Amino acid sequence: MAEQAQAKKYSKPLPHLDEENRPWWEALQRHELYLQKCRDCGDVRYYPRALCTNCMSSQVQWIKCSGRGKVYTFTTTYQNQSPGFRESLPYIMAYVELEEGVKMLTNLVDCPPEQAKIGMPVEVVFEDVTPAVTLVKFRPAR
Amino acid sequence: MSLSRKTAVAGVYEHPTRFAPDKSMFQIMAESVRGALDDAGLTIKDVNGLCTAGIGMSGMGIVGLCDYLNLTPNFVDSTSIGGSSFVAHTAHAAAAIHAGLCDVCVVVYGSTAASSRFAIGTGGERGGAGDPCDQYEIPFGPTTVGAYAMIAQRHMHDYGTTSAQLAEIAVTTRLHASMNPAAKYRDPITLEDVLASRIISSPLHLLDCCIISDGGGALVITSAERACDLKKKPVYVLGAGETVRHAARGQRDFLEIAAAQSGRLAFERAGVAHKDIDMAMIYDSFTITVLATLENLGFCKRGEGGAFVSGGRLRFDGEFPINTDGGGLSSNHPGMRGIFLVIEAAKQLRGECGARQVKDCKIALVHGTGGTLGTRHSGATLILGNQ
């Protein structure tokens, strides 16, 4: 019941969890950020998926990320008519390039729009939005 | 196997409507088909190929369109890769005709985005939200405009491109719209107007964004041989290319877009060089779309797009005319405007553009972008000529 109440209150779109991506989302619930790396060719990929995006191997290992990266690009959104976002304008959407080399679409938080800069060092923030879903966001590195 | 000059665009029609609350998407499409067939001097009885995209959610909307038009074609293609779909369809139709799969193929599009009050660019969660990739994007509030804005932001950072340079594209496009009686917005604007318009998603202003309209259009494609016997001067398909770009497992250089690959293929297949292009129709969902596309097609070097689009170069009477119909920025954008790019290029090559006619226009390039440059998109390039 408490879960339902919280899920109702959170009105932004939620990801669909399935057997292929569940380990990634479960790690986020523990406030840990992992990436997949191919055991055969070593290629690192984001977002998580069952087969290597370089050699199609099914052999996967999970590597733990430092949670640090830099802003690759960003935009401050002033207009979005969809529920959840229209109440939280403006917000910053960004690609953050992790130290491990991949870019993730995310939000910059604790960052006034005028402070956002490309190349700015950022660190991970885990935002528990429902009991099942924790989102990876970033804030200016402290 | 070269397709060059084997097939031609024999008829075109752009539906004049920009707001049609009294019409269905299907009626707009049927009126467009009738218009393009009239233009070619053919009838619906001659049509045995049909291409379209964007109908309904089932993925098989083309079957319903065949029903509406009472067609039983030998070739159908509803490749749906966003706004570029109809540019790709033109190439697919050319290949199908060349391969003997059909003789006369109609490419058609219709939409009532404006009268249905559909917020194309700022409605948040986009189509295909059940795909694996969407799960890592929809929680963060992606909008179409936002995904393009991130490309603009990076371009500005890397190359010093300015909002004023992007605004030049909007100003030139509006000038062209002022010469197109059917365009939705025809009052000229200035750089200052663009820069003073509100920010939708930084660094893009309202006037950096395409408009929302209703609309539709159709093309008739047939063999070059048959086109020569029809009513209008044939517009030959010289070359085409298509591809997609996406996040590439998180490792993409986002300033490299699909146009780099589709453009290279189209030039190779057409056997023409950049200097041979007399005018171009470049998908202008946003001003940055045009700048990034021109760089990736190779009309200027990467990073030089800001200077390239400045100084009136893109005007109908400039060194490199583009988007002479007024584009998606000012004329019409019902959601997927690729078909209008082909229609205007064909009209330019036929010398039918009146006040906005490009002088001595022999070869035109069309590039459609579908989806968003900042996440996933398709690119389809087409090179057309009148000789």
Short mmCIF file of C-alpha atoms in Angstrom, two decimals:
data_model
loop_
_atom_site.label_atom_id
_atom_site.label_comp_id
_atom_site.label_asym_id
_atom_site.label_seq_id
_atom_site.Cartn_x
_atom_site.Cartn_y
_atom_site.Cartn_z
CA MET A 1 0.00 0.00 0.00
CA ALA A 2 2.79 2.39 0.92
CA GLU A 3 4.48 1.48 -2.36
CA GLN A 4 1.36 2.32 -4.30
CA ALA A 5 0.94 5.62 -2.54
CA GLN A 6 4.52 6.61 -3.34
CA ALA A 7 4.31 5.43 -6.94
CA LYS A 8 1.19 7.52 -7.35
CA LYS A 9 2.86 10.60 -6.00
CA TYR A 10 5.78 10.27 -8.39
CA SER A 11 4.27 11.26 -11.72
CA LYS A 12 7.26 11.20 -14.10
CA PRO A 13 7.61 8.20 -16.43
CA LEU A 14 9.22 5.13 -14.89
CA PRO A 15 11.44 2.61 -16.64
CA HIS A 16 10.15 -0.84 -17.40
CA LEU A 17 12.17 -3.43 -15.51
CA ASP A 18 12.67 -6.85 -17.07
CA GLU A 19 14.94 -9.85 -16.65
CA GLU A 20 17.54 -8.38 -19.00
CA ASN A 21 18.01 -5.11 -17.14
CA ARG A 22 17.03 -6.05 -13.58
CA PRO A 23 20.60 -6.49 -12.23
CA TRP A 24 21.40 -2.93 -13.24
CA TRP A 25 18.34 -1.46 -11.54
CA GLU A 26 18.85 -3.64 -8.45
CA ALA A 27 22.39 -2.32 -8.10
CA LEU A 28 21.03 1.21 -8.26
CA GLN A 29 18.65 0.37 -5.42
CA ARG A 30 21.79 -0.42 -3.41
CA HIS A 31 23.25 2.91 -4.60
CA GLU A 32 25.87 1.23 -6.74
CA LEU A 33 26.52 2.07 -10.39
CA TYR A 34 27.74 -0.72 -12.65
CA LEU A 35 28.50 -1.04 -16.35
CA GLN A 36 28.64 -4.18 -18.44
CA LYS A 37 31.93 -5.30 -19.93
CA CYS A 38 32.29 -8.16 -22.39
CA ARG A 39 34.30 -11.07 -20.97
CA ASP A 40 35.42 -12.04 -24.46
CA CYS A 41 36.39 -8.78 -26.19
CA GLY A 42 36.47 -6.35 -23.26
CA ASP A 43 34.11 -3.81 -24.83
CA VAL A 44 32.25 -1.67 -22.28
CA ARG A 45 28.64 -0.81 -23.00
CA TYR A 46 25.79 1.33 -21.76
CA TYR A 47 22.82 0.75 -21.50
CA PRO A 48 22.91 -2.87 -20.27
CA ARG A 49 21.84 -5.63 -22.63
CA ALA A 50 22.29 -9.37 -22.96
CA LEU A 51 24.71 -9.50 -25.88
CA CYS A 52 27.97 -7.66 -26.45
CA THR A 53 27.45 -4.72 -28.79
CA ASN A 54 30.86 -5.35 -30.33
CA CYS A 55 31.19 -9.16 -30.73
CA MET A 56 27.72 -10.48 -29.77
CA SER A 57 29.11 -12.62 -26.97
CA SER A 58 26.75 -13.46 -24.10
CA GLN A 59 29.61 -13.53 -21.59
CA VAL A 60 29.23 -10.48 -19.41
CA GLN A 61 30.92 -9.08 -16.34
CA TRP A 62 29.79 -6.09 -14.32
CA ILE A 63 32.31 -3.42 -13.49
CA LYS A 64 31.70 -0.99 -10.68
CA CYS A 65 31.94 2.68 -11.63
CA SER A 66 33.63 5.43 -9.71
CA GLY A 67 30.53 7.59 -10.08
CA ARG A 68 32.62 10.45 -11.40
CA GLY A 69 32.47 12.01 -14.82
CA LYS A 70 32.23 15.20 -16.80
CA VAL A 71 29.36 16.98 -18.51
CA TYR A 72 29.56 16.15 -22.23
CA THR A 73 26.61 18.36 -23.13
CA PHE A 74 23.41 19.61 -21.51
CA THR A 75 20.25 21.62 -22.00
CA THR A 76 18.06 23.50 -19.58
CA THR A 77 14.48 22.65 -20.47
CA TYR A 78 11.91 25.41 -20.01
CA GLN A 79 9.02 23.73 -21.82
CA ASN A 80 7.79 20.17 -21.40
CA GLN A 81 4.08 19.56 -21.25
CA SER A 82 4.19 16.02 -19.92
CA PRO A 83 3.06 15.23 -16.37
CA GLY A 84 5.76 15.35 -13.73
CA PHE A 85 8.08 17.48 -15.81
CA ARG A 86 5.76 20.42 -16.40
CA GLU A 87 5.70 20.88 -12.62
CA SER A 88 9.49 20.82 -12.32
CA LEU A 89 10.59 23.33 -14.96
CA PRO A 90 13.26 24.33 -15.59
CA TYR A 91 15.36 21.20 -15.28
CA ILE A 92 18.71 20.24 -16.74
CA MET A 93 19.08 17.21 -18.97
CA ALA A 94 22.64 16.21 -19.75
CA TYR A 95 24.92 13.61 -21.14
CA VAL A 96 27.57 12.79 -18.58
CA GLU A 97 30.70 11.05 -19.76
CA LEU A 98 31.78 8.65 -17.03
CA GLU A 99 35.42 8.04 -16.18
CA GLU A 100 34.84 4.56 -17.58
CA GLY A 101 34.28 6.11 -21.01
CA VAL A 102 30.56 5.92 -21.71
CA LYS A 103 28.02 8.72 -21.99
CA MET A 104 24.75 8.51 -20.05
CA LEU A 105 21.64 10.61 -20.47
CA THR A 106 20.74 11.97 -17.05
CA ASN A 107 19.74 15.05 -15.09
CA LEU A 108 22.05 17.51 -13.41
CA VAL A 109 20.74 18.27 -9.94
CA ASP A 110 21.83 20.71 -7.22
CA CYS A 111 23.05 22.88 -10.07
CA PRO A 112 21.51 26.23 -11.00
CA PRO A 113 21.19 26.50 -14.81
CA GLU A 114 23.73 29.33 -15.02
CA GLN A 115 26.37 27.11 -13.35
CA ALA A 116 26.04 24.22 -15.79
CA LYS A 117 29.06 23.97 -18.09
CA ILE A 118 30.37 21.42 -20.55
CA GLY A 119 33.43 19.74 -19.09
CA MET A 120 32.28 20.39 -15.53
CA PRO A 121 33.28 17.56 -13.14
CA VAL A 122 30.24 15.83 -11.68
CA GLU A 123 29.51 13.02 -9.24
CA VAL A 124 26.71 10.52 -9.03
CA VAL A 125 23.58 11.02 -6.93
CA PHE A 126 21.19 8.14 -6.40
CA GLU A 127 17.60 9.27 -6.34
CA ASP A 128 15.14 6.72 -4.89
CA VAL A 129 11.96 7.65 -6.72
CA THR A 130 9.91 4.53 -5.92
CA PRO A 131 10.69 1.44 -3.85
CA ALA A 132 11.64 -0.39 -7.06
CA VAL A 133 13.34 2.40 -8.99
CA THR A 134 16.41 4.44 -8.21
CA LEU A 135 17.62 6.88 -10.84
CA VAL A 136 21.20 7.86 -11.59
CA LYS A 137 21.62 11.61 -11.56
CA PHE A 138 24.66 13.82 -11.20
CA ARG A 139 25.60 16.96 -9.29
CA PRO A 140 28.63 19.24 -9.48
CA ALA A 141 31.61 17.41 -7.91
CA ARG A 142 32.38 18.52 -4.39
CA MET B 1 23.98 -1.62 -60.07
CA SER B 2 23.51 2.08 -60.52
CA LEU B 3 20.05 3.57 -60.23
CA SER B 4 21.19 6.89 -61.63
CA ARG B 5 18.69 8.39 -64.10
CA LYS B 6 16.73 5.12 -64.36
CA THR B 7 13.70 6.54 -62.55
CA ALA B 8 12.11 9.93 -62.09
CA VAL B 9 9.75 11.94 -59.95
CA ALA B 10 6.95 12.49 -62.47
CA GLY B 11 4.41 14.26 -60.30
CA VAL B 12 4.34 16.19 -57.02
CA TYR B 13 1.68 17.84 -54.90
CA GLU B 14 1.90 19.75 -51.66
CA HIS B 15 -1.46 20.02 -49.95
CA PRO B 16 -2.16 23.74 -49.41
CA THR B 17 -3.75 23.24 -46.00
CA ARG B 18 -1.93 24.27 -42.85
CA PHE B 19 -4.93 23.79 -40.55
CA ALA B 20 -7.66 21.30 -41.40
CA PRO B 21 -9.94 20.51 -38.45
CA ASP B 22 -12.57 19.51 -41.04
CA LYS B 23 -10.41 16.80 -42.62
CA SER B 24 -9.02 13.42 -41.61
CA MET B 25 -5.43 12.40 -42.21
CA PHE B 26 -6.74 9.94 -44.81
CA GLN B 27 -8.64 12.62 -46.70
CA ILE B 28 -5.55 14.83 -46.79
CA MET B 29 -3.54 11.89 -48.11
CA ALA B 30 -6.12 11.01 -50.77
CA GLU B 31 -6.35 14.64 -51.92
CA SER B 32 -2.55 14.71 -52.11
CA VAL B 33 -2.44 11.51 -54.19
CA ARG B 34 -5.03 12.96 -56.57
CA GLY B 35 -3.01 16.18 -56.84
CA ALA B 36 0.27 14.42 -57.61
CA LEU B 37 -1.37 12.13 -60.20
CA ASP B 38 -3.00 15.16 -61.88
CA ASP B 39 0.41 16.82 -61.92
CA ALA B 40 1.93 13.78 -63.64
CA GLY B 41 -0.99 13.27 -66.01
CA LEU B 42 -1.78 9.84 -64.57
CA THR B 43 -4.76 8.37 -62.74
CA ILE B 44 -5.20 6.15 -59.70
CA LYS B 45 -5.67 3.22 -62.12
CA ASP B 46 -2.00 3.59 -63.13
CA VAL B 47 -0.72 3.21 -59.54
CA ASN B 48 0.68 -0.17 -58.51
CA GLY B 49 3.11 0.85 -55.78
CA LEU B 50 2.45 2.72 -52.51
CA CYS B 51 4.72 4.08 -49.79
CA THR B 52 3.73 5.90 -46.62
CA ALA B 53 4.61 6.27 -42.95
CA GLY B 54 3.12 7.65 -39.78
CA ILE B 55 -0.38 6.17 -39.88
CA GLY B 56 -1.66 4.87 -36.55
CA MET B 57 0.12 2.81 -33.94
CA SER B 58 -0.34 -0.70 -35.36
CA GLY B 59 2.57 -0.49 -37.76
CA MET B 60 0.31 -1.68 -40.58
CA GLY B 61 -1.43 1.60 -41.35
CA ILE B 62 -0.50 1.30 -45.01
CA VAL B 63 -3.03 -1.54 -45.36
CA GLY B 64 -5.78 0.76 -44.13
CA LEU B 65 -4.64 3.41 -46.59
CA CYS B 66 -4.85 0.89 -49.45
CA ASP B 67 -8.39 0.17 -48.28
CA TYR B 68 -9.28 3.89 -48.20
CA LEU B 69 -7.82 4.43 -51.68
CA ASN B 70 -9.14 1.10 -52.96
CA LEU B 71 -5.67 0.06 -54.12
CA THR B 72 -4.22 -3.45 -54.41
CA PRO B 73 -0.61 -2.58 -55.23
CA ASN B 74 2.21 -4.92 -56.26
CA PHE B 75 4.66 -3.08 -53.99
CA VAL B 76 4.17 -1.50 -50.56
CA ASP B 77 6.70 0.11 -48.23
CA SER B 78 5.88 1.72 -44.91
CA THR B 79 9.43 2.08 -43.64
CA SER B 80 8.99 4.38 -40.66
CA ILE B 81 12.20 6.11 -39.65
CA GLY B 82 10.79 9.48 -38.67
CA GLY B 83 10.56 12.61 -40.79
CA SER B 84 13.08 11.29 -43.29
CA SER B 85 10.84 8.32 -44.16
CA PHE B 86 9.48 9.83 -47.37
CA VAL B 87 12.94 10.67 -48.65
CA ALA B 88 13.91 7.03 -48.09
CA HIS B 89 10.64 5.90 -49.70
CA THR B 90 11.55 7.82 -52.84
CA ALA B 91 14.75 5.80 -53.14
CA HIS B 92 12.96 2.56 -52.27
CA ALA B 93 10.33 3.28 -54.92
CA ALA B 94 13.06 4.00 -57.47
CA ALA B 95 14.77 0.69 -56.65
CA ALA B 96 11.47 -1.20 -56.79
CA ILE B 97 10.61 0.27 -60.19
CA HIS B 98 14.10 -0.43 -61.50
CA ALA B 99 13.81 -4.01 -60.25
CA GLY B 100 10.45 -4.45 -61.96
CA LEU B 101 8.41 -4.76 -58.75
CA CYS B 102 6.04 -1.98 -59.80
CA ASP B 103 5.63 0.65 -62.52
CA VAL B 104 4.08 3.71 -60.90
CA CYS B 105 4.67 4.22 -57.19
CA VAL B 106 3.02 6.90 -55.08
CA VAL B 107 4.70 8.19 -51.93
CA VAL B 108 2.20 9.93 -49.67
CA TYR B 109 1.99 11.68 -46.32
CA GLY B 110 -0.74 13.39 -44.36
CA SER B 111 -1.16 14.65 -40.81
CA THR B 112 -3.49 16.72 -38.69
CA ALA B 113 -0.94 17.45 -35.96
CA ALA B 114 -2.04 21.06 -35.49
CA SER B 115 -5.80 20.58 -35.44
CA SER B 116 -5.35 17.54 -33.17
CA ARG B 117 -3.30 19.80 -30.84
CA PHE B 118 -0.34 17.44 -30.79
CA ALA B 119 2.72 18.96 -29.09
CA ILE B 120 5.32 17.50 -31.41
CA GLY B 121 8.52 18.82 -29.88
CA THR B 122 7.67 19.42 -26.25
CA GLY B 123 5.27 16.65 -25.34
CA GLY B 124 7.87 14.81 -23.30
CA GLU B 125 7.95 11.06 -23.66
CA ARG B 126 8.18 10.16 -27.32
CA GLY B 127 7.01 7.31 -29.50
CA GLY B 128 8.61 3.91 -29.04
CA ALA B 129 8.77 4.35 -25.28
CA GLY B 130 8.69 0.59 -24.77
CA ASP B 131 12.06 -0.03 -26.43
CA PRO B 132 15.03 -1.01 -24.27
CA CYS B 133 16.86 2.26 -24.97
CA ASP B 134 13.88 4.33 -23.81
CA GLN B 135 14.11 2.98 -20.26
CA TYR B 136 17.35 4.93 -19.78
CA GLU B 137 15.96 8.17 -21.19
CA ILE B 138 12.28 8.68 -20.31
CA PRO B 139 12.92 9.13 -16.56
CA PHE B 140 15.01 12.24 -17.28
CA GLY B 141 12.50 14.30 -19.27
CA PRO B 142 13.78 14.11 -22.81
CA THR B 143 11.94 16.25 -25.35
CA THR B 144 12.60 16.42 -29.05
CA VAL B 145 13.78 20.00 -28.76
CA GLY B 146 15.96 19.12 -25.75
CA ALA B 147 17.71 16.33 -27.61
CA TYR B 148 18.59 18.73 -30.44
CA ALA B 149 19.50 21.50 -28.01
CA MET B 150 22.23 19.30 -26.53
CA ILE B 151 23.81 19.05 -29.99
CA ALA B 152 23.70 22.84 -30.33
CA GLN B 153 25.24 23.28 -26.88
CA ARG B 154 28.13 20.95 -27.70
CA HIS B 155 28.69 22.57 -31.10
CA MET B 156 28.85 25.99 -29.47
CA HIS B 157 31.29 24.70 -26.88
CA ASP B 158 33.60 23.00 -29.35
CA TYR B 159 33.56 25.55 -32.17
CA GLY B 160 32.31 28.86 -30.80
CA THR B 161 29.13 28.67 -32.87
CA THR B 162 26.71 31.39 -31.76
CA SER B 163 22.97 31.74 -31.35
CA ALA B 164 23.15 34.58 -33.89
CA GLN B 165 24.60 32.20 -36.47
CA LEU B 166 21.82 29.70 -35.85
CA ALA B 167 19.34 32.57 -36.07
CA GLU B 168 20.56 33.37 -39.61
CA ILE B 169 19.04 30.06 -40.69
CA ALA B 170 15.65 30.99 -39.22
CA VAL B 171 15.75 34.48 -40.77
CA THR B 172 16.65 33.18 -44.24
CA THR B 173 14.00 30.48 -44.06
CA ARG B 174 11.34 33.05 -43.11
CA LEU B 175 12.41 35.23 -46.04
CA HIS B 176 11.72 32.24 -48.29
CA ALA B 177 8.36 31.63 -46.60
CA SER B 178 7.42 35.23 -47.36
CA MET B 179 7.65 34.27 -51.05
CA ASN B 180 5.54 31.12 -50.63
CA PRO B 181 1.82 31.95 -50.58
CA ALA B 182 1.03 28.64 -48.85
CA ALA B 183 3.52 29.11 -45.98
CA LYS B 184 2.04 29.33 -42.48
CA TYR B 185 4.27 32.17 -41.22
CA ARG B 186 5.14 34.77 -43.84
CA ASP B 187 6.06 37.96 -41.98
CA PRO B 188 9.82 38.52 -42.17
CA ILE B 189 11.81 38.24 -38.94
CA THR B 190 15.20 39.60 -37.88
CA LEU B 191 18.14 38.11 -36.01
CA GLU B 192 17.02 40.18 -33.03
CA ASP B 193 13.54 38.64 -33.19
CA VAL B 194 15.01 35.15 -33.01
CA LEU B 195 17.40 36.02 -30.19
CA ALA B 196 14.63 37.79 -28.24
CA SER B 197 12.22 34.86 -28.52
CA ARG B 198 11.95 32.77 -25.36
CA ILE B 199 14.29 29.87 -24.70
CA ILE B 200 12.48 26.55 -25.09
CA SER B 201 15.46 24.35 -24.23
CA SER B 202 18.82 26.10 -23.96
CA PRO B 203 20.41 27.24 -26.21
CA LEU B 204 17.45 26.95 -28.62
CA HIS B 205 14.89 29.77 -28.80
CA LEU B 206 11.28 29.49 -29.91
CA LEU B 207 12.22 30.74 -33.38
CA ASP B 208 14.97 28.12 -33.66
CA CYS B 209 12.19 25.50 -33.63
CA CYS B 210 9.94 24.26 -36.39
CA ILE B 211 6.29 25.15 -36.34
CA ILE B 212 3.36 22.76 -35.93
CA SER B 213 0.86 22.57 -38.79
CA ASP B 214 -1.43 20.19 -40.57
CA GLY B 215 -0.51 19.15 -44.05
CA GLY B 216 0.28 16.48 -46.56
CA GLY B 217 1.80 15.78 -49.90
CA ALA B 218 2.47 13.13 -52.49
CA LEU B 219 4.99 12.12 -55.13
CA VAL B 220 4.60 9.95 -58.21
CA ILE B 221 7.68 7.91 -59.12
CA THR B 222 8.04 5.97 -62.36
CA SER B 223 10.69 4.86 -64.84
CA ALA B 224 12.66 7.58 -66.59
CA GLU B 225 11.39 6.26 -69.88
CA ARG B 226 7.75 6.55 -68.91
CA ALA B 227 8.28 9.90 -67.19
CA CYS B 228 9.47 11.38 -70.49
CA ASP B 229 6.02 10.77 -71.99
CA LEU B 230 4.13 12.41 -69.11
CA LYS B 231 2.83 15.91 -68.52
CA LYS B 232 5.74 17.46 -66.59
CA LYS B 233 9.47 17.58 -67.12
CA PRO B 234 10.99 14.53 -65.38
CA VAL B 235 13.05 15.00 -62.25
CA TYR B 236 15.54 12.15 -62.31
CA VAL B 237 16.70 10.23 -59.26
CA LEU B 238 20.49 10.41 -59.49
CA GLY B 239 21.53 8.84 -56.20
CA ALA B 240 20.41 8.08 -52.67
CA GLY B 241 21.67 6.88 -49.32
CA GLU B 242 20.23 6.16 -45.89
CA THR B 243 21.39 5.09 -42.46
CA VAL B 244 20.83 5.54 -38.73
CA ARG B 245 22.85 6.90 -35.81
CA HIS B 246 22.25 6.19 -32.13
CA ALA B 247 24.15 6.31 -28.86
CA ALA B 248 26.49 3.54 -30.06
CA ARG B 249 26.56 1.81 -26.63
CA GLY B 250 27.36 5.14 -24.99
CA GLN B 251 30.41 5.80 -27.15
CA ARG B 252 29.12 8.08 -29.89
CA ASP B 253 30.56 11.38 -31.02
CA PHE B 254 27.22 13.18 -31.11
CA LEU B 255 28.31 15.78 -33.67
CA GLU B 256 28.79 13.03 -36.24
CA ILE B 257 25.31 12.38 -37.62
CA ALA B 258 23.64 10.04 -40.12
CA ALA B 259 24.06 12.58 -42.93
CA ALA B 260 27.80 11.87 -43.04
CA GLN B 261 27.16 8.31 -44.21
CA SER B 262 23.94 8.75 -46.20
CA GLY B 263 25.38 11.81 -47.95
CA ARG B 264 28.61 10.04 -48.92
CA LEU B 265 26.61 7.14 -50.35
CA ALA B 266 24.29 9.45 -52.29
CA PHE B 267 27.16 11.44 -53.83
CA GLU B 268 29.04 8.26 -54.80
CA ARG B 269 25.95 6.69 -56.33
CA ALA B 270 24.91 9.85 -58.17
CA GLY B 271 28.41 10.44 -59.49
CA VAL B 272 28.22 14.14 -58.73
CA ALA B 273 30.35 16.46 -56.58
CA HIS B 274 29.41 19.03 -53.96
CA LYS B 275 30.09 21.88 -56.38
CA ASP B 276 27.43 20.43 -58.73
CA ILE B 277 24.62 20.98 -56.22
CA ASP B 278 22.60 24.06 -57.17
CA MET B 279 20.22 24.03 -54.20
CA ALA B 280 19.47 21.83 -51.20
CA MET B 281 16.44 20.96 -49.14
CA ILE B 282 17.68 20.22 -45.63
CA TYR B 283 15.34 18.99 -42.91
CA ASP B 284 14.97 21.92 -40.52
CA SER B 285 13.28 20.60 -37.40
CA PHE B 286 15.54 23.10 -35.64
CA THR B 287 18.17 25.55 -36.84
CA ILE B 288 20.92 23.30 -35.43
CA THR B 289 19.62 20.42 -37.56
CA VAL B 290 20.48 22.41 -40.68
CA LEU B 291 23.92 23.44 -39.46
CA ALA B 292 24.89 19.93 -38.36
CA THR B 293 23.53 18.42 -41.58
CA LEU B 294 25.44 20.81 -43.86
CA GLU B 295 28.68 19.97 -42.04
CA ASN B 296 28.06 16.23 -42.11
CA LEU B 297 27.10 16.26 -45.78
CA GLY B 298 30.48 17.88 -46.40
CA PHE B 299 29.38 21.29 -47.70
CA CYS B 300 31.70 22.77 -45.10
CA LYS B 301 34.14 21.35 -42.59
CA ARG B 302 33.08 20.29 -39.14
CA GLY B 303 33.02 23.33 -36.90
CA GLU B 304 32.70 25.76 -39.82
CA GLY B 305 28.91 25.53 -40.08
CA GLY B 306 28.35 28.77 -38.15
CA ALA B 307 30.35 30.81 -40.64
CA PHE B 308 28.94 28.85 -43.59
CA VAL B 309 25.30 29.67 -42.83
CA SER B 310 26.06 33.36 -42.29
CA GLY B 311 26.03 36.33 -44.63
CA GLY B 312 23.02 35.33 -46.66
CA ARG B 313 24.70 32.33 -48.29
CA LEU B 314 21.58 30.18 -47.83
CA ARG B 315 19.19 32.65 -49.50
CA PHE B 316 17.39 31.66 -52.72
CA ASP B 317 19.63 34.16 -54.51
CA GLY B 318 22.73 33.34 -52.44
CA GLU B 319 25.74 31.13 -53.04
CA PHE B 320 24.09 27.98 -51.65
CA PRO B 321 20.29 28.23 -51.55
CA ILE B 322 18.42 25.93 -49.18
CA ASN B 323 14.84 25.42 -48.00
CA THR B 324 13.29 27.80 -50.51
CA ASP B 325 9.74 26.84 -49.52
CA GLY B 326 10.14 28.31 -46.05
CA GLY B 327 10.95 24.97 -44.45
CA GLY B 328 9.62 23.45 -41.30
CA LEU B 329 10.71 26.61 -39.51
CA SER B 330 8.10 28.73 -41.31
CA SER B 331 6.05 26.96 -43.98
CA ASN B 332 4.73 23.70 -42.56
CA HIS B 333 5.68 20.92 -40.16
CA PRO B 334 2.94 18.39 -39.56
CA GLY B 335 5.39 16.08 -37.75
CA MET B 336 7.31 14.35 -40.54
CA ARG B 337 8.17 16.77 -43.30
CA GLY B 338 10.48 14.72 -45.54
CA ILE B 339 8.01 14.64 -48.41
CA PHE B 340 7.95 18.44 -48.69
CA LEU B 341 11.73 18.44 -49.18
CA VAL B 342 11.36 16.27 -52.28
CA ILE B 343 8.37 18.27 -53.56
CA GLU B 344 10.14 21.63 -53.35
CA ALA B 345 13.37 20.25 -54.87
CA ALA B 346 11.35 18.85 -57.79
CA LYS B 347 9.56 22.17 -58.28
CA GLN B 348 12.89 24.02 -58.27
CA LEU B 349 14.28 21.60 -60.86
CA ARG B 350 11.17 22.19 -62.98
CA GLY B 351 11.55 25.96 -62.64
CA GLU B 352 8.12 26.41 -61.03
CA CYS B 353 9.04 28.38 -57.93
CA GLY B 354 8.25 31.91 -59.09
CA ALA B 355 9.72 34.64 -56.88
CA ARG B 356 11.82 32.15 -54.93
CA GLN B 357 13.13 30.24 -57.97
CA VAL B 358 16.84 29.41 -57.85
CA LYS B 359 18.52 30.40 -61.11
CA ASP B 360 19.82 27.65 -63.41
CA CYS B 361 18.81 24.91 -61.01
CA LYS B 362 19.93 21.58 -62.49
CA ILE B 363 20.87 19.40 -59.54
CA ALA B 364 19.31 19.47 -56.08
CA LEU B 365 20.13 17.60 -52.89
CA VAL B 366 17.51 16.54 -50.36
CA HIS B 367 18.36 15.41 -46.85
CA GLY B 368 15.80 14.18 -44.37
CA THR B 369 16.49 13.65 -40.67
CA GLY B 370 14.10 11.52 -38.63
CA GLY B 371 14.13 11.14 -34.85
CA THR B 372 16.51 13.23 -32.78
CA LEU B 373 20.16 14.02 -33.32
CA GLY B 374 20.78 13.86 -29.59
CA THR B 375 19.55 10.28 -29.11
CA ARG B 376 18.63 8.22 -32.19
CA HIS B 377 17.92 9.32 -35.72
CA SER B 378 17.83 8.32 -39.33
CA GLY B 379 19.21 10.19 -42.29
CA ALA B 380 18.12 9.83 -45.90
CA THR B 381 19.83 11.71 -48.72
CA LEU B 382 18.55 12.01 -52.27
CA ILE B 383 20.16 13.72 -55.24
CA LEU B 384 17.84 14.78 -58.04
CA GLY B 385 18.52 16.33 -61.45
CA ASN B 386 16.58 17.62 -64.42
CA GLN B 387 18.91 16.37 -67.17
#
